[in-house]
Amino acid sequence: MHEGRVVTLEEVTSTQDAAVEHDLQVGDVCISFNQTAGRGRRVNEWNSKGGVAVTVVLEELTPQFSIAIAATLAAQVNTIVPTHTVRIKWPNDLYVEGKKLAGVLIEQRDHRFLVGIGINVEEIPLPNATSLAELGSGHTKESVASLLAASVFEATNLDEMTACAAWRTRDMLIGTVQRVQSGDNIVEGLVLDIDPCHNLLLEIPDGILTLPAATTTIITPC
């Protein structure tokens, strides 16, 4: 686990910003049950009214951390919704039955890394989202927050082979048609395979593209 502070705030614009405002140090955790202006990847908004938002401050990240946190988070969350299968949408969003349950945002501020996680806990009236309550979990927000933070610290210890193998078992994109952006190029094709630490294989009319994992983003809503 960790040896830092745990700062719990009833409402914040985002736990990422709050971690900076409260000068949280490496190992510290910021928790909120009402995030009003959270951010997701690709500048998407992630508000957590009815959910839990957690930010953990880390000193450094391994190259595979983005994959490792998705794998550990999915496994941990699956323990509290055991009748469902938690899947990963590239690179680290969590989905259940095609609906988004949780997301991860990693940012660097000064010389620290902020690992933010948002998860829907209470039922929400959005067609493309789901929540722990809808999936049958009766866990409290406090216990969910502890689980999210624990997932981050666990992910720091995963080696590349273990992280990639765990991630692949929960992938939800192989065999589907997706639009992806790699560098400045946007292409559409059938996802043949994903090695989350290295490459994504995409079948297009002209052949098979091998795209670098580090610079490739899925842009099709799933």
Tab-separated table of C-alpha atoms in Angstrom, residues 2-213:
chain	number	residue	atom	x	y	z
A	2	HIS	CA	1.211	3.530	0.676
A	3	GLU	CA	2.560	5.645	3.485
A	4	GLY	CA	1.182	9.014	2.420
A	5	ARG	CA	-1.804	11.140	3.331
A	6	VAL	CA	-5.361	10.444	2.260
A	7	VAL	CA	-7.245	13.684	1.613
A	8	THR	CA	-11.009	13.288	1.189
A	9	LEU	CA	-12.952	16.237	-0.240
A	10	GLU	CA	-16.730	16.270	-0.656
A	11	GLU	CA	-16.657	18.268	-3.911
A	12	VAL	CA	-13.862	19.306	-6.280
A	13	THR	CA	-13.524	20.503	-9.846
A	14	SER	CA	-11.203	17.538	-10.337
A	15	THR	CA	-9.096	15.427	-8.009
A	16	GLN	CA	-6.133	16.057	-10.324
A	17	ASP	CA	-6.383	19.804	-9.709
A	18	ALA	CA	-7.148	19.306	-6.016
A	19	ALA	CA	-4.017	17.197	-5.592
A	20	VAL	CA	-1.959	20.135	-6.836
A	21	GLU	CA	-3.894	22.749	-4.864
A	22	HIS	CA	-3.422	20.785	-1.635
A	23	ASP	CA	0.249	20.174	-2.435
A	24	LEU	CA	-0.062	16.414	-2.258
A	25	GLN	CA	3.252	14.613	-2.317
A	26	VAL	CA	4.398	11.250	-3.652
A	27	GLY	CA	2.299	8.484	-2.111
A	28	ASP	CA	-0.590	10.789	-1.200
A	29	VAL	CA	-4.165	10.127	-2.320
A	30	CYS	CA	-6.983	12.580	-3.087
A	31	ILE	CA	-10.572	11.280	-2.993
A	32	SER	CA	-13.813	13.010	-3.899
A	33	PHE	CA	-17.414	11.877	-4.256
A	34	ASN	CA	-18.464	14.816	-6.427
A	35	GLN	CA	-16.179	15.927	-9.245
A	36	THR	CA	-17.697	18.781	-11.241
A	37	ALA	CA	-15.148	19.399	-14.003
A	38	GLY	CA	-13.120	16.247	-14.380
A	39	ARG	CA	-11.131	15.493	-17.496
A	40	GLY	CA	-10.805	12.332	-19.508
A	41	ARG	CA	-8.453	11.371	-22.288
A	42	ARG	CA	-8.598	13.459	-25.512
A	43	VAL	CA	-10.042	16.368	-23.470
A	44	ASN	CA	-13.272	14.501	-22.757
A	45	GLU	CA	-15.223	15.515	-19.678
A	46	TRP	CA	-15.577	13.090	-16.779
A	47	ASN	CA	-17.817	14.272	-13.972
A	48	SER	CA	-18.397	11.994	-11.020
A	49	LYS	CA	-21.625	13.064	-9.377
A	50	GLY	CA	-22.886	9.749	-8.101
A	51	GLY	CA	-19.417	8.297	-8.492
A	52	VAL	CA	-15.956	8.259	-6.999
A	53	ALA	CA	-12.855	10.071	-8.224
A	54	VAL	CA	-9.395	9.238	-6.916
A	55	THR	CA	-5.973	10.687	-7.711
A	56	VAL	CA	-2.744	9.076	-6.553
A	57	VAL	CA	0.564	10.953	-6.712
A	58	LEU	CA	3.541	8.945	-7.948
A	59	GLU	CA	7.166	9.903	-8.409
A	60	GLU	CA	7.795	7.935	-11.575
A	61	LEU	CA	6.025	5.518	-13.886
A	62	THR	CA	7.255	2.397	-15.616
A	63	PRO	CA	6.821	2.327	-19.422
A	64	GLN	CA	4.046	-0.250	-19.040
A	65	PHE	CA	2.185	1.571	-16.261
A	66	SER	CA	-0.738	2.723	-18.443
A	67	ILE	CA	-1.401	-0.903	-19.353
A	68	ALA	CA	-0.720	-2.188	-15.838
A	69	ILE	CA	-3.215	0.162	-14.191
A	70	ALA	CA	-5.954	-0.907	-16.603
A	71	ALA	CA	-5.270	-4.575	-15.887
A	72	THR	CA	-5.104	-4.255	-12.099
A	73	LEU	CA	-8.094	-1.917	-11.964
A	74	ALA	CA	-10.221	-4.233	-14.095
A	75	ALA	CA	-9.326	-7.218	-11.932
A	76	GLN	CA	-10.040	-5.357	-8.693
A	77	VAL	CA	-13.352	-3.945	-9.917
A	78	ASN	CA	-14.400	-7.372	-11.151
A	79	THR	CA	-14.185	-8.640	-7.561
A	80	ILE	CA	-17.099	-6.388	-6.597
A	81	VAL	CA	-19.199	-7.174	-9.688
A	82	PRO	CA	-18.383	-10.896	-9.943
A	83	THR	CA	-21.366	-11.817	-12.113
A	84	HIS	CA	-20.090	-9.612	-14.952
A	85	THR	CA	-16.880	-9.409	-16.972
A	86	VAL	CA	-15.008	-6.112	-16.875
A	87	ARG	CA	-13.374	-5.394	-20.240
A	88	ILE	CA	-10.692	-2.908	-21.245
A	89	LYS	CA	-11.056	-0.502	-24.143
A	90	TRP	CA	-7.685	0.646	-25.444
A	91	PRO	CA	-5.747	1.754	-23.569
A	92	ASN	CA	-7.288	1.954	-20.089
A	93	ASP	CA	-11.042	2.568	-20.004
A	94	LEU	CA	-13.213	-0.055	-18.313
A	95	TYR	CA	-16.428	-1.294	-19.923
A	96	VAL	CA	-19.079	-3.826	-18.994
A	97	GLU	CA	-21.395	-5.135	-21.716
A	98	GLY	CA	-20.415	-2.285	-24.033
A	99	LYS	CA	-21.029	0.492	-21.513
A	100	LYS	CA	-18.365	2.607	-19.839
A	101	LEU	CA	-17.862	2.051	-16.127
A	102	ALA	CA	-14.549	3.735	-15.330
A	103	GLY	CA	-11.665	5.638	-16.855
A	104	VAL	CA	-8.059	6.504	-16.118
A	105	LEU	CA	-6.226	9.774	-16.737
A	106	ILE	CA	-2.476	10.105	-16.241
A	107	GLU	CA	-0.928	13.573	-16.142
A	108	GLN	CA	2.484	14.952	-15.276
A	109	ARG	CA	2.567	18.050	-13.083
A	110	ASP	CA	5.992	19.472	-12.303
A	111	HIS	CA	8.039	16.423	-11.315
A	112	ARG	CA	5.121	14.298	-10.186
A	113	PHE	CA	2.713	11.996	-11.942
A	114	LEU	CA	-0.986	12.197	-11.124
A	115	VAL	CA	-2.926	9.009	-11.740
A	116	GLY	CA	-6.636	9.807	-11.754
A	117	ILE	CA	-9.459	7.267	-11.800
A	118	GLY	CA	-13.167	7.969	-12.107
A	119	ILE	CA	-15.814	5.288	-11.630
A	120	ASN	CA	-19.600	5.381	-11.726
A	121	VAL	CA	-21.067	4.073	-8.466
A	122	GLU	CA	-24.721	5.116	-8.369
A	123	GLU	CA	-27.156	4.611	-11.237
A	124	ILE	CA	-26.804	7.224	-13.988
A	125	PRO	CA	-29.255	8.056	-16.820
A	126	LEU	CA	-26.772	7.755	-19.690
A	127	PRO	CA	-27.291	5.179	-22.462
A	128	ASN	CA	-23.598	4.466	-23.041
A	129	ALA	CA	-22.564	4.242	-19.391
A	130	THR	CA	-23.123	1.854	-16.529
A	131	SER	CA	-22.458	1.891	-12.789
A	132	LEU	CA	-21.590	-0.420	-9.942
A	133	ALA	CA	-25.148	-0.111	-8.637
A	134	GLU	CA	-26.609	-1.170	-11.986
A	135	LEU	CA	-24.251	-4.141	-11.983
A	136	GLY	CA	-25.427	-5.269	-8.571
A	137	SER	CA	-22.655	-4.001	-6.319
A	138	GLY	CA	-23.650	-2.689	-2.906
A	139	HIS	CA	-20.190	-1.449	-1.944
A	140	THR	CA	-19.899	1.963	-0.332
A	141	LYS	CA	-18.135	4.827	-2.060
A	142	GLU	CA	-15.485	4.749	0.668
A	143	SER	CA	-14.656	1.097	0.036
A	144	VAL	CA	-14.608	1.681	-3.717
A	145	ALA	CA	-12.181	4.589	-3.271
A	146	SER	CA	-9.836	2.360	-1.260
A	147	LEU	CA	-9.990	-0.276	-3.985
A	148	LEU	CA	-9.119	2.266	-6.695
A	149	ALA	CA	-6.122	3.588	-4.775
A	150	ALA	CA	-4.905	0.064	-4.059
A	151	SER	CA	-5.080	-0.718	-7.777
A	152	VAL	CA	-2.691	2.134	-8.557
A	153	PHE	CA	-0.085	0.995	-6.051
A	154	GLU	CA	-0.422	-2.604	-7.239
A	155	ALA	CA	0.115	-1.506	-10.842
A	156	THR	CA	3.483	0.038	-10.000
A	157	ASN	CA	4.807	-3.460	-9.261
A	158	LEU	CA	3.714	-5.208	-12.471
A	159	ASP	CA	6.404	-6.104	-14.987
A	160	GLU	CA	5.773	-5.664	-18.699
A	161	MET	CA	5.046	-9.306	-19.514
A	162	THR	CA	2.572	-9.710	-16.657
A	163	ALA	CA	0.848	-6.392	-17.380
A	164	CYS	CA	0.444	-7.079	-21.104
A	165	ALA	CA	-0.825	-10.624	-20.561
A	166	ALA	CA	-3.382	-9.491	-17.980
A	167	TRP	CA	-4.504	-6.624	-20.222
A	168	ARG	CA	-4.994	-8.873	-23.281
A	169	THR	CA	-7.328	-11.235	-21.429
A	170	ARG	CA	-9.782	-8.349	-21.004
A	171	ASP	CA	-9.410	-6.608	-24.389
A	172	MET	CA	-12.706	-5.702	-26.084
A	173	LEU	CA	-11.509	-4.426	-29.486
A	174	ILE	CA	-9.891	-7.389	-31.252
A	175	GLY	CA	-12.179	-8.450	-34.100
A	176	THR	CA	-13.988	-5.113	-34.310
A	177	VAL	CA	-13.767	-2.323	-36.889
A	178	GLN	CA	-12.320	0.880	-35.448
A	179	ARG	CA	-11.086	4.291	-36.548
A	180	VAL	CA	-7.677	4.986	-35.062
A	181	GLN	CA	-5.284	7.890	-35.028
A	182	SER	CA	-1.568	7.226	-35.182
A	183	GLY	CA	0.493	10.372	-35.273
A	184	ASP	CA	-1.215	12.694	-37.768
A	185	ASN	CA	-2.913	9.878	-39.680
A	186	ILE	CA	-6.460	8.580	-39.184
A	187	VAL	CA	-7.348	5.176	-40.616
A	188	GLU	CA	-10.196	2.693	-40.290
A	189	GLY	CA	-9.850	-1.057	-40.260
A	190	LEU	CA	-10.354	-4.377	-38.532
A	191	VAL	CA	-8.369	-4.783	-35.322
A	192	LEU	CA	-6.517	-8.081	-35.781
A	193	ASP	CA	-4.428	-8.025	-32.634
A	194	ILE	CA	-3.217	-5.747	-29.868
A	195	ASP	CA	0.056	-6.087	-28.032
A	196	PRO	CA	-0.636	-3.239	-25.597
A	197	CYS	CA	3.013	-2.613	-24.797
A	198	HIS	CA	4.174	-2.560	-28.410
A	199	ASN	CA	1.904	-2.659	-31.474
A	200	LEU	CA	-1.639	-2.693	-32.798
A	201	LEU	CA	-2.352	-4.667	-35.993
A	202	LEU	CA	-5.032	-3.147	-38.209
A	203	GLU	CA	-6.344	-4.701	-41.429
A	204	ILE	CA	-7.180	-2.109	-44.093
A	205	PRO	CA	-8.062	-2.552	-47.803
A	206	ASP	CA	-4.400	-2.134	-48.789
A	207	GLY	CA	-3.062	-4.685	-46.333
A	208	ILE	CA	-2.100	-4.865	-42.675
A	209	LEU	CA	-0.802	-1.882	-40.724
A	210	THR	CA	1.435	-2.272	-37.697
A	211	LEU	CA	0.894	0.801	-35.538
A	212	PRO	CA	3.005	1.742	-32.500
A	213	ALA	CA	1.020	1.365	-29.287
